C-alpha positions as a Markdown table, in Angstrom:
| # | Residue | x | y | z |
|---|---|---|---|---|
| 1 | Unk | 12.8 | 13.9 | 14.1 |
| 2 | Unk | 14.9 | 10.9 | 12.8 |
| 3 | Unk | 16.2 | 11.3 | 9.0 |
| 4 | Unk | 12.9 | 9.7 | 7.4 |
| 5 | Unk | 13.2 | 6.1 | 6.0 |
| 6 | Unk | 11.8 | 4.3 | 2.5 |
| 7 | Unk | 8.2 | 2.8 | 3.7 |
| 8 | Unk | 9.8 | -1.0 | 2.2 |
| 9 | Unk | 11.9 | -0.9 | 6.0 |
| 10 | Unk | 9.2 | -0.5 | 8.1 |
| 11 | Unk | 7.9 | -3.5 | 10.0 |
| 12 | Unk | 4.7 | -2.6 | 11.5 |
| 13 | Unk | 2.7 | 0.6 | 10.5 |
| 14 | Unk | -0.3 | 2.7 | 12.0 |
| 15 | Unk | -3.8 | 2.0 | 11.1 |
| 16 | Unk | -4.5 | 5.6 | 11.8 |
| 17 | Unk | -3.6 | 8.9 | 10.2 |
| 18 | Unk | -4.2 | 12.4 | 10.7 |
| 19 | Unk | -3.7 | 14.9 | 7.6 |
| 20 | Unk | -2.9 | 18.7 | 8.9 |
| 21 | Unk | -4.1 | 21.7 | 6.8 |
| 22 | Unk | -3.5 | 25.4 | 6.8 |
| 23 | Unk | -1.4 | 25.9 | 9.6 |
| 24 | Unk | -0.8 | 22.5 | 11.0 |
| 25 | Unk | 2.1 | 21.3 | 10.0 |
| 26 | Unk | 3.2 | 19.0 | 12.7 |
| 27 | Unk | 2.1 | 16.9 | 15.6 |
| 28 | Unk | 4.1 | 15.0 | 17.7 |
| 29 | Unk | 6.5 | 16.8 | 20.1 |
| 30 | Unk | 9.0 | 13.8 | 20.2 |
| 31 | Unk | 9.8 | 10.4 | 19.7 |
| 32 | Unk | 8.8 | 10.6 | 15.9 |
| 33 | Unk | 10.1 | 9.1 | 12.9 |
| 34 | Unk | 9.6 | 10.2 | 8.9 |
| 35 | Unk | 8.8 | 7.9 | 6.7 |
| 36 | Unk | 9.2 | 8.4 | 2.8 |
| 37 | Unk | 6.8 | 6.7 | 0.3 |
| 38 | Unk | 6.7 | 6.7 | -3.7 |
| 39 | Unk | 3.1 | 5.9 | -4.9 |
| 40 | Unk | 2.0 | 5.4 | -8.6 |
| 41 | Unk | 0.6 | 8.7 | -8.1 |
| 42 | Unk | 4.1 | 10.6 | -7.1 |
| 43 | Unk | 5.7 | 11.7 | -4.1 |
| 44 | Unk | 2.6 | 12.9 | -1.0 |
| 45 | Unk | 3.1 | 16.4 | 0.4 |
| 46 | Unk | 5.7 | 15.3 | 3.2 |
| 47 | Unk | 7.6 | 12.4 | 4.5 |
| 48 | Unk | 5.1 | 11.1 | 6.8 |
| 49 | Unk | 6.1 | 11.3 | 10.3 |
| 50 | Unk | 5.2 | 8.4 | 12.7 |
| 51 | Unk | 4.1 | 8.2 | 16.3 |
| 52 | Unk | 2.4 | 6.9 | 19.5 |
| 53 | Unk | -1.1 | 9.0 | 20.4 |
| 54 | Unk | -2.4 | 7.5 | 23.3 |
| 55 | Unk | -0.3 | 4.5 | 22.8 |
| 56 | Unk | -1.7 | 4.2 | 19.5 |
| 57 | Unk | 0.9 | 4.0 | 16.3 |
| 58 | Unk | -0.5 | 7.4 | 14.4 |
| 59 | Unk | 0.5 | 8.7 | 11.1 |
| 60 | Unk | 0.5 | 12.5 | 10.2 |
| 61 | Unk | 0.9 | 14.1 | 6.9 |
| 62 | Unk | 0.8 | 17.7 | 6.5 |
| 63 | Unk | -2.0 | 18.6 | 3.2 |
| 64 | Unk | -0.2 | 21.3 | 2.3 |
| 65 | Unk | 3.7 | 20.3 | 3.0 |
| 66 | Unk | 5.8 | 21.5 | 5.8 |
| 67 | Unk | 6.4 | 24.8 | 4.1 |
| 68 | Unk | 2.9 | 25.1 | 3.0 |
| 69 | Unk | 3.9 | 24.9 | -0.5 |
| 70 | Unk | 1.0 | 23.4 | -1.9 |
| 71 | Unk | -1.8 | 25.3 | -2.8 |
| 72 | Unk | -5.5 | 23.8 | -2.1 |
| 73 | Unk | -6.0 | 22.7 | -6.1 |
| 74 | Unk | -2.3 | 21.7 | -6.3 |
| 75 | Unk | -2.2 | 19.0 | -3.0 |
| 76 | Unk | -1.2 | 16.1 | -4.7 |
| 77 | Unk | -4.1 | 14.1 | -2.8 |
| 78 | Unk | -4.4 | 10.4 | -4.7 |
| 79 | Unk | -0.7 | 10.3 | -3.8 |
| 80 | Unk | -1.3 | 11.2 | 0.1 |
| 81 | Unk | -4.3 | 8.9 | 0.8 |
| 82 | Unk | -2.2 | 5.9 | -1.5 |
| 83 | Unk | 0.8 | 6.4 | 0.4 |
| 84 | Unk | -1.4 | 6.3 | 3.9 |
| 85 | Unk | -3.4 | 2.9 | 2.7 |
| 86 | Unk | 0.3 | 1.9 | 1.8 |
| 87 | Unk | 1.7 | 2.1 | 5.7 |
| 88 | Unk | -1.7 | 0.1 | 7.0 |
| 89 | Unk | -3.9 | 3.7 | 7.5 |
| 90 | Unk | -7.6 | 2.7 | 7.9 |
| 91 | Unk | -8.8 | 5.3 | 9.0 |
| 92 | Unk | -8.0 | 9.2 | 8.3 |
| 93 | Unk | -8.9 | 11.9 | 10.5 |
| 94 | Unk | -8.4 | 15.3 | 8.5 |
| 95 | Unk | -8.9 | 18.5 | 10.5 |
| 96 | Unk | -8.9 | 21.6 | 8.8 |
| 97 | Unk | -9.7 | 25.0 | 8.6 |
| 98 | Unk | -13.0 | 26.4 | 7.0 |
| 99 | Unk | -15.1 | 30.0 | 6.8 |
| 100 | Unk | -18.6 | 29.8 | 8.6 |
| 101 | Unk | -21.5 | 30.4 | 6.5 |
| 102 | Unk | -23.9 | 31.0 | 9.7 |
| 103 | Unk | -23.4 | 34.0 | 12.1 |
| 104 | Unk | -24.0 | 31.6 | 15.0 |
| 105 | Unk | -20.9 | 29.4 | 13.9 |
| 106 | Unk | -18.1 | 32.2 | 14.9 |
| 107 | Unk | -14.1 | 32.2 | 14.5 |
| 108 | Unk | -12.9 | 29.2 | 17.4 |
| 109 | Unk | -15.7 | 27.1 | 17.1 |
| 110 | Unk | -14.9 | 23.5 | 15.8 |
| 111 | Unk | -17.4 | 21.6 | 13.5 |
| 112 | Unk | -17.6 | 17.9 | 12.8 |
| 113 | Unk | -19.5 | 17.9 | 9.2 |
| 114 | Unk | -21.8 | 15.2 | 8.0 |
| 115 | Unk | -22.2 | 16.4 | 4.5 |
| 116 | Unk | -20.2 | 17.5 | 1.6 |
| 117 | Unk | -21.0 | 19.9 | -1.6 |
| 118 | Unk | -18.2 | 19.5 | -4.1 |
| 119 | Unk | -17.9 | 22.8 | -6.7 |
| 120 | Unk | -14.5 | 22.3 | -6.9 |
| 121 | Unk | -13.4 | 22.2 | -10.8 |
| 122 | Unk | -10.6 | 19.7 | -12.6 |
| 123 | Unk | -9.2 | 17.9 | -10.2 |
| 124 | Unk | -8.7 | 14.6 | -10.7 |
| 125 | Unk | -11.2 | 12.7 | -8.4 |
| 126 | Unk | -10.5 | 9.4 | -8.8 |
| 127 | Unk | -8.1 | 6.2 | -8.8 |
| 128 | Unk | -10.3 | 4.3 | -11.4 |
| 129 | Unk | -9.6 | 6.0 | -14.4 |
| 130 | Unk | -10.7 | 2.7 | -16.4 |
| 131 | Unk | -13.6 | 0.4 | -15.4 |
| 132 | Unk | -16.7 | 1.3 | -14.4 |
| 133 | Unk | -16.9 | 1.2 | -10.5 |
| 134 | Unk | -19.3 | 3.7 | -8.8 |
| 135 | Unk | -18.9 | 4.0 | -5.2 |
| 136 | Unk | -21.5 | 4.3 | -2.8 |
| 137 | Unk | -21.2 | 8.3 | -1.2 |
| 138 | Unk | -24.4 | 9.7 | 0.1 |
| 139 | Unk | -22.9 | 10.1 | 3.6 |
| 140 | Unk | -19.2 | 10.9 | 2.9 |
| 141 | Unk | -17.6 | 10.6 | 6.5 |
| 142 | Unk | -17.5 | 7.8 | 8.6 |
| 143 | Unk | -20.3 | 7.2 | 11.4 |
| 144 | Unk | -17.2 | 5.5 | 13.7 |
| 145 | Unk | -14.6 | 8.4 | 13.2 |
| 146 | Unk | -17.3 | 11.0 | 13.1 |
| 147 | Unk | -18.2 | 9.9 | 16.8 |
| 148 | Unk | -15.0 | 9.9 | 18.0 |
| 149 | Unk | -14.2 | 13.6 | 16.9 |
| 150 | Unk | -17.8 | 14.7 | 18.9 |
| 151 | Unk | -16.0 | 15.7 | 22.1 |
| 152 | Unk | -17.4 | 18.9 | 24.3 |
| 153 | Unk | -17.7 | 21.7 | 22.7 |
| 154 | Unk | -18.0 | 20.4 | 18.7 |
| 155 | Unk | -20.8 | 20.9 | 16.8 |
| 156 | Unk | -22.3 | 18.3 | 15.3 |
| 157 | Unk | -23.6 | 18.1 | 11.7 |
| 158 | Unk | -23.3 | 20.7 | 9.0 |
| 159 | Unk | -22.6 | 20.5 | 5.6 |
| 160 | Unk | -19.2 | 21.7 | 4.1 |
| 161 | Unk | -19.3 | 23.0 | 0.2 |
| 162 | Unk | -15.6 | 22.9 | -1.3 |
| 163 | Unk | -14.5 | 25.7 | -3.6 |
| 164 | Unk | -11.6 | 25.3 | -6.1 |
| 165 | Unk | -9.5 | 28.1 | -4.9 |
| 166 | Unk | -7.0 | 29.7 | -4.0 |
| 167 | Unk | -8.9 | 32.8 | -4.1 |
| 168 | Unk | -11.8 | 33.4 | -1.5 |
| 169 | Unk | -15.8 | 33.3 | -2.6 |
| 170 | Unk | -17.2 | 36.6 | -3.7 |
| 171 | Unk | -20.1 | 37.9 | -1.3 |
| 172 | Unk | -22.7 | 37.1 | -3.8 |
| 173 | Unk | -21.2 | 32.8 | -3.6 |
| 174 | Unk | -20.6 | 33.0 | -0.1 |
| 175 | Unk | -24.4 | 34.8 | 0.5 |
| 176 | Unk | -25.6 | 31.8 | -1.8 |
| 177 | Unk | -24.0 | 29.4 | -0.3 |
| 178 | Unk | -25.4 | 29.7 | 2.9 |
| 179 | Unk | -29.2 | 30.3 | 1.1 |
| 180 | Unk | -28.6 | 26.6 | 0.3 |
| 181 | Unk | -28.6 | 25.8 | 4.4 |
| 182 | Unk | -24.5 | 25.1 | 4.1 |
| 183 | Unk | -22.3 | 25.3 | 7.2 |
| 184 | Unk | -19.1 | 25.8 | 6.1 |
| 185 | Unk | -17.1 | 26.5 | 2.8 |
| 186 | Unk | -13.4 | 24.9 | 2.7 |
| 187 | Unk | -10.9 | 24.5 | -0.2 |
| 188 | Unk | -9.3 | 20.8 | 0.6 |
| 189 | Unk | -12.0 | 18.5 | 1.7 |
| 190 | Unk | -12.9 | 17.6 | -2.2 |
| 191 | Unk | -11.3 | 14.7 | -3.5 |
| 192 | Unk | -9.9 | 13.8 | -0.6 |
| 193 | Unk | -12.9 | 13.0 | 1.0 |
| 194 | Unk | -14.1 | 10.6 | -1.8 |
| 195 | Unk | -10.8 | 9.5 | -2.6 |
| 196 | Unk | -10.5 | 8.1 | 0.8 |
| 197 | Unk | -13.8 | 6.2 | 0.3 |
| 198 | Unk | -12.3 | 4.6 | -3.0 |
| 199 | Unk | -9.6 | 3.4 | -0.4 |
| 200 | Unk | -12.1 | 1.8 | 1.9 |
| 201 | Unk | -10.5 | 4.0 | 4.4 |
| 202 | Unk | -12.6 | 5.5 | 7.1 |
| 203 | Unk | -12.6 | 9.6 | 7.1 |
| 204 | Unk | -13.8 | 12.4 | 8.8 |
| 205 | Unk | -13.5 | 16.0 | 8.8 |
| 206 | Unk | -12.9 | 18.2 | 11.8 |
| 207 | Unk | -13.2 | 21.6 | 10.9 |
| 208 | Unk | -12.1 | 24.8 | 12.8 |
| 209 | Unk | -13.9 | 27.8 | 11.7 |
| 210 | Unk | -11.2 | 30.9 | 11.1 |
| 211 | Unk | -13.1 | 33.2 | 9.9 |
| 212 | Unk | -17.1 | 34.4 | 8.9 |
| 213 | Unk | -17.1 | 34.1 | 5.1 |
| 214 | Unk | -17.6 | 37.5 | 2.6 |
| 215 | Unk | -21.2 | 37.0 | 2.4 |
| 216 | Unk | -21.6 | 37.6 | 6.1 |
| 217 | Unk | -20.1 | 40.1 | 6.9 |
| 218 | Unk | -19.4 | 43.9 | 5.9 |
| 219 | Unk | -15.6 | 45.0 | 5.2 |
| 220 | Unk | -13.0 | 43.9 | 2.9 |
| 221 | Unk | -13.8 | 40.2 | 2.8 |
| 222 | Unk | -12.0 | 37.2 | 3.7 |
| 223 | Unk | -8.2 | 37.8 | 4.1 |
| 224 | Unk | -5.5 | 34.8 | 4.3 |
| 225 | Unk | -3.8 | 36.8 | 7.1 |
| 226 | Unk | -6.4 | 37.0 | 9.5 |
| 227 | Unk | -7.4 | 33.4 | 8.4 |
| 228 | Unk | -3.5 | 32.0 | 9.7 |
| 229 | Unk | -3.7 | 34.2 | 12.6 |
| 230 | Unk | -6.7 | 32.9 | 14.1 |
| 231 | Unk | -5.7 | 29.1 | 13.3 |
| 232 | Unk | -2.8 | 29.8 | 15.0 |
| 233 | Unk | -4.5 | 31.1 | 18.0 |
| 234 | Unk | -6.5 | 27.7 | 17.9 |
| 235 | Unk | -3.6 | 25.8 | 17.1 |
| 236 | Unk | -3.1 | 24.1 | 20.8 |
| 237 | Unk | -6.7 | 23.4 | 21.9 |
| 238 | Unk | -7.4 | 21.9 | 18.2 |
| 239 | Unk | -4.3 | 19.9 | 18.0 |
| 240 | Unk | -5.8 | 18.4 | 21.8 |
| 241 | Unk | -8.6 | 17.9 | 20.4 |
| 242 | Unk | -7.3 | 16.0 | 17.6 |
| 243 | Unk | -5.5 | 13.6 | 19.7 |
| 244 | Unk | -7.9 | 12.9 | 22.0 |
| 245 | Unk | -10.2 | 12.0 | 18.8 |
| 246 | Unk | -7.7 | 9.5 | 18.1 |
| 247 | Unk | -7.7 | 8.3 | 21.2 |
| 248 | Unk | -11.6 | 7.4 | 21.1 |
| 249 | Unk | -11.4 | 6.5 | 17.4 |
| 250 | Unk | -12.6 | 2.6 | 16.6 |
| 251 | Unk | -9.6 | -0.1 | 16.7 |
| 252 | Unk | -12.5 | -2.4 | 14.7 |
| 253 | Unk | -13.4 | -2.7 | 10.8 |
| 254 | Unk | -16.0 | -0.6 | 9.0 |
| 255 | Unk | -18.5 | -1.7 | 7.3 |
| 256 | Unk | -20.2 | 2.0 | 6.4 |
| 257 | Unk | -16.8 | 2.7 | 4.2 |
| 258 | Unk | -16.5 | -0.6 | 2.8 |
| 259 | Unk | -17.7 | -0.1 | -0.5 |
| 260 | Unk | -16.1 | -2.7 | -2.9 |
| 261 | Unk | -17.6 | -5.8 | -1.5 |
| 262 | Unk | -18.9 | -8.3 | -4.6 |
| 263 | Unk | -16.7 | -5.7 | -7.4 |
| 264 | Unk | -13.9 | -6.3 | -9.3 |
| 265 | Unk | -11.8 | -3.3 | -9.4 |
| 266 | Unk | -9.4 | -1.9 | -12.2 |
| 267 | Unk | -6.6 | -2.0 | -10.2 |
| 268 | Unk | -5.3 | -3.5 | -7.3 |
| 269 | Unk | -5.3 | -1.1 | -4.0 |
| 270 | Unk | -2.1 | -1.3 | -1.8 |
């Protein structure tokens, strides 16, 4: 990959993006190009690396940084999705990885969520810190990106509860968790999720299962170890998957995550 550049000398950006978690720390094999962006909010977790997915001009960012050196409650996530909106991102597909709350959902299988529990804890959720503005969030992902990601063999629905982290649930969470009819339990999709929405970008989560979480299972719990390893073994057929969502992902405007119509917001968004 070329040294990356400021984001001021770049002509024409992507409208898409794709942000890598635990384990996915790059995506394009060649022909790439990093970009560097400063946002009010800081620096994001990695130069942003540009290029063609299907002929389409696709951004990735890494969540956690190319060295996975940021922990899920320290991803500095208002400056990731400002520095995406900055290059001309509209829409944001955000795979991840995520412990199964349901026996039937087992380590490999890939889950496209429709619904989001936050119980994360202090973490700043939001780029209006004066104003009021209330956005409209009762479904959190985007019906357009959401129906590109359904490709054979994803599951479709589920809802994802976010934990603070970086430890693991006990078994009594994890068991209660899944008595609430939750899918999936995951330590990055909250703010990013909503922040995204306060972008008027479109977003959706694609979530491959590592592991079945403490509640489930007998045995010493959830360990980070196993949890890379089987990512890792995942890691090709996922990363496919991903760019063939990008492929069938909507060239056109969206009017389910435009949510500021008619409001006057505190500040102005890039």
């Amino acid at each position: 990959m070329k040294e990356p550049a400021p984001a001021s000398r770049i002509s024409s950006g992507p409208d898409i993006a794709v942000i890598g978690g635990s384990g996915f720390y790059s995506f394009f094999d060649s022909d790439a190009h990093g970009v560097i962006v400063d946002t009010p909010y800081g620096r994001p977790s990695a130069p942003i690396t540009i290029g063609a997915v299907a002929g389409r001009q696709t951004a990735f960012l890494p969540r956690h940084g190319e060295r996975h050196q940021y922990s899920p409650h320290t991803v500095p996530y208002r400056a990731n999705m400002w520095a995406l909106r900055t290059l001309g991102v509209r829409k944001v597909l955000a795979p991840c990885a995520a412990g199964s709350l349901s026996p039937d959902l087992g380590p490999g299988a890939v889950v496209v969520p429709d619904q989001l529990v936050d119980r994360t804890s202090g973490r700043t959720q939001t780029y209006f810190d004066g104003g009021a503005v209330h956005v409209r969030f009762a479904d959190p992902y985007c019906p357009g990106l959401r129906a590109a990601a359904m490709l054979p063999g994803t599951v479709d629905g589920g809802a994802v509860v976010v934990v603070e982290g970086p430890r693991f649930s006990t078994r009594a969470e994890s068991r209660w968790f899944a008595a609430q009819g939750w899918t999936l339990v995951n330590m990055t999709g909250h703010p990013e999720a909503v922040l995204a929405r306060e972008l008027e970008l479109c977003y959706a989560t694609i979530a491959l299962v590592t592991d079945l979480d403490a509640g489930l299972t007998a045995g010493e719990g959830v360990r980070a170890v196993d949890v890379f390893a089987e990512f890792e073994r995942n890691l090709g057929p996922f990363k496919d998957l991903v760019r063939a969502a990008v492929a069938e992902a909507p060239t056109t405007d969206c009017a389910h995550c435009r949510v500021h119509d008619g409001v006057t917001l505190p500040i102005e968004l890039p």
